[in-house]
Backbone as ProteinMPNN parsed JSONL, in Angstrom:
{"seq_chain_A": "MNAIDIAVISVVCIAVIGVIAYLVYRKIKGKGGCCDCSSCGANCPHCKSKKDTDN", "coords_chain_A": {"N_chain_A": [[27.091, 18.169, 11.847], [25.439, 16.896, 14.655], [25.14, 14.263, 17.133], [22.411, 13.919, 17.682], [21.125, 14.864, 15.371], [21.976, 12.96, 13.492], [20.828, 10.659, 14.597], [18.083, 11.266, 14.39], [17.758, 11.466, 11.596], [18.432, 8.852, 10.897], [16.381, 7.346, 12.174], [14.116, 8.309, 10.821], [14.694, 7.492, 8.189], [14.74, 4.686, 8.516], [12.073, 4.296, 9.249], [10.722, 5.084, 6.9], [11.701, 3.186, 5.078], [10.647, 0.919, 6.298], [7.858, 1.349, 5.981], [7.632, 1.307, 3.189], [8.507, -1.311, 2.68], [6.478, -2.74, 3.987], [4.219, -2.021, 2.442], [4.946, -3.108, -0.037], [5.077, -5.813, 0.683], [2.357, -6.287, 1.35], [1.221, -5.923, -1.184], [2.428, -7.98, -2.658], [1.461, -10.238, -1.331], [-1.178, -10.056, -1.967], [-2.978, -8.583, -0.498], [-3.514, -5.986, -0.824], [-5.728, -3.937, -1.783], [-7.897, -3.952, -4.684], [-7.425, -6.231, -7.317], [-8.507, -6.062, -9.758], [-9.475, -8.303, -11.071], [-11.895, -9.381, -10.816], [-12.283, -11.45, -9.045], [-13.348, -11.085, -6.654], [-16.001, -11.211, -6.897], [-17.148, -8.948, -7.762], [-17.715, -7.357, -5.58], [-16.2, -5.578, -4.129], [-15.519, -2.095, -3.42], [-14.064, -0.909, -5.486], [-14.509, -2.495, -7.781], [-17.292, -2.281, -7.947], [-17.639, 0.419, -8.553], [-16.547, 0.475, -11.094], [-18.356, -1.15, -12.465], [-20.618, 0.471, -12.447], [-19.861, 2.596, -14.079], [-19.5, 1.418, -16.505], [-21.799, 1.296, -17.983]], "CA_chain_A": [[25.963, 17.446, 12.406], [25.73, 16.265, 15.936], [24.602, 12.917, 17.294], [20.951, 13.96, 17.636], [20.748, 14.982, 13.96], [22.209, 11.661, 12.864], [19.83, 9.739, 15.13], [16.782, 11.609, 13.809], [17.794, 11.08, 10.185], [18.426, 7.384, 10.852], [15.048, 6.866, 12.546], [13.207, 8.648, 9.728], [15.01, 6.609, 7.065], [14.287, 3.341, 8.856], [10.608, 4.308, 9.204], [10.322, 5.133, 5.491], [12.002, 1.869, 4.51], [9.67, -0.004, 6.865], [6.561, 1.565, 5.339], [7.74, 0.82, 1.809], [8.568, -2.769, 2.736], [5.143, -3.202, 4.359], [3.339, -1.863, 1.284], [5.347, -4.106, -1.034], [4.656, -7.106, 1.215], [0.901, -6.39, 1.176], [0.936, -6.052, -2.606], [2.859, -9.314, -3.085], [0.583, -11.224, -0.724], [-2.527, -9.884, -2.478], [-3.847, -7.969, 0.502], [-3.507, -4.557, -1.052], [-6.682, -3.401, -2.729], [-8.516, -4.805, -5.69], [-6.508, -6.515, -8.406], [-9.295, -5.873, -10.97], [-9.666, -9.577, -11.766], [-13.274, -9.76, -10.496], [-12.332, -12.633, -8.201], [-14.089, -10.715, -5.451], [-17.417, -11.277, -7.221], [-17.53, -7.551, -7.996], [-18.275, -6.828, -4.337], [-15.374, -4.546, -3.521], [-15.909, -0.774, -3.912], [-13.382, -0.603, -6.747], [-15.217, -3.186, -8.866], [-18.641, -1.741, -8.041], [-17.594, 1.707, -9.253], [-16.297, 0.192, -12.504], [-19.594, -1.651, -13.035], [-21.523, 1.598, -12.636], [-19.403, 3.468, -15.159], [-19.453, 0.679, -17.761], [-23.084, 1.422, -18.694]], "C_chain_A": [[26.382, 16.821, 13.731], [25.009, 14.917, 16.023], [23.077, 12.893, 17.194], [20.467, 14.051, 16.186], [20.895, 13.644, 13.246], [21.167, 10.648, 13.328], [18.451, 10.002, 14.511], [16.72, 11.182, 12.347], [17.737, 9.558, 10.053], [17.041, 6.823, 11.152], [14.053, 7.14, 11.423], [13.449, 7.733, 8.529], [14.531, 5.188, 7.321], [12.767, 3.261, 8.799], [10.11, 4.302, 7.76], [10.57, 3.786, 4.825], [11.006, 0.832, 5.025], [8.3, 0.12, 6.216], [6.577, 1.039, 3.906], [7.757, -0.709, 1.785], [7.203, -3.357, 3.073], [4.18, -3.12, 3.175], [3.668, -2.872, 0.189], [4.912, -5.496, -0.59], [3.153, -7.309, 1.032], [0.537, -6.604, -0.286], [1.299, -7.453, -3.105], [1.909, -10.383, -2.557], [-0.862, -11.067, -1.175], [-3.49, -9.27, -1.498], [-3.965, -6.47, 0.288], [-4.471, -4.13, -2.131], [-7.182, -4.431, -3.723], [-7.533, -5.004, -6.844], [-7.205, -6.426, -9.757], [-9.459, -7.167, -11.762], [-11.069, -10.119, -11.542], [-13.363, -11.052, -9.696], [-13.09, -12.358, -6.91], [-15.592, -10.831, -5.694], [-18.002, -9.898, -7.446], [-18.171, -6.938, -6.764], [-17.425, -5.754, -3.692], [-15.753, -3.189, -4.127], [-15.277, -0.437, -5.261], [-14.12, -1.23, -7.923], [-16.627, -2.646, -9.043], [-18.634, -0.419, -8.808], [-17.313, 1.497, -10.741], [-17.56, -0.33, -13.177], [-20.553, -0.5, -13.363], [-21.133, 2.457, -13.807], [-19.356, 2.75, -16.5], [-20.719, 0.851, -18.592], [-23.059, 2.507, -19.704]], "O_chain_A": [[27.487, 16.305, 13.899], [24.345, 14.499, 15.075], [22.512, 11.933, 16.67], [19.501, 13.383, 15.815], [20.019, 13.249, 12.478], [20.675, 9.859, 12.521], [17.739, 9.063, 14.153], [15.727, 10.598, 11.913], [17.051, 9.043, 9.171], [16.576, 5.92, 10.457], [13.229, 6.281, 11.11], [12.494, 7.251, 7.92], [13.972, 4.554, 6.426], [12.224, 2.254, 8.344], [9.166, 3.581, 7.438], [9.719, 3.302, 4.078], [10.569, -0.037, 4.27], [7.652, -0.887, 5.931], [5.624, 0.394, 3.47], [7.09, -1.325, 0.954], [6.813, -4.374, 2.499], [3.411, -4.051, 2.935], [2.767, -3.427, -0.439], [4.425, -6.279, -1.407], [2.719, -8.38, 0.606], [-0.363, -7.385, -0.592], [0.556, -8.043, -3.889], [1.591, -11.335, -3.27], [-1.705, -11.88, -0.794], [-4.703, -9.419, -1.647], [-4.476, -5.762, 1.156], [-4.075, -3.974, -3.286], [-6.912, -5.626, -3.6], [-6.889, -4.054, -7.29], [-6.587, -6.679, -10.791], [-9.569, -7.134, -12.987], [-11.398, -11.202, -12.026], [-14.417, -11.687, -9.672], [-13.431, -13.279, -6.168], [-16.38, -10.573, -4.784], [-19.212, -9.702, -7.333], [-19.064, -6.098, -6.876], [-17.896, -5.074, -2.779], [-16.262, -3.145, -5.247], [-15.89, 0.244, -6.083], [-14.334, -0.577, -8.944], [-17.116, -2.559, -10.17], [-19.523, -0.167, -9.621], [-17.796, 2.27, -11.569], [-17.821, 0.001, -14.334], [-21.207, -0.494, -14.406], [-22.008, 3.005, -14.478], [-19.19, 3.396, -17.535], [-20.707, 0.576, -19.792], [-24.058, 2.74, -20.384]]}, "name": "protein", "num_of_chains": 1, "seq": "MNAIDIAVISVVCIAVIGVIAYLVYRKIKGKGGCCDCSSCGANCPHCKSKKDTDN"}
């Protein structure tokens, strides 16, 4: 492997780790989708679709 191969692999790995860290951060902070607790007043698309299928 030459220096360019190592640099490309490093950049890709750092990008993947960054995306995973961002997704985990959003999930921990509660900004990632519906938590299915109906605290949104059943106004999010996820809760609305569950209401429709409960009938």
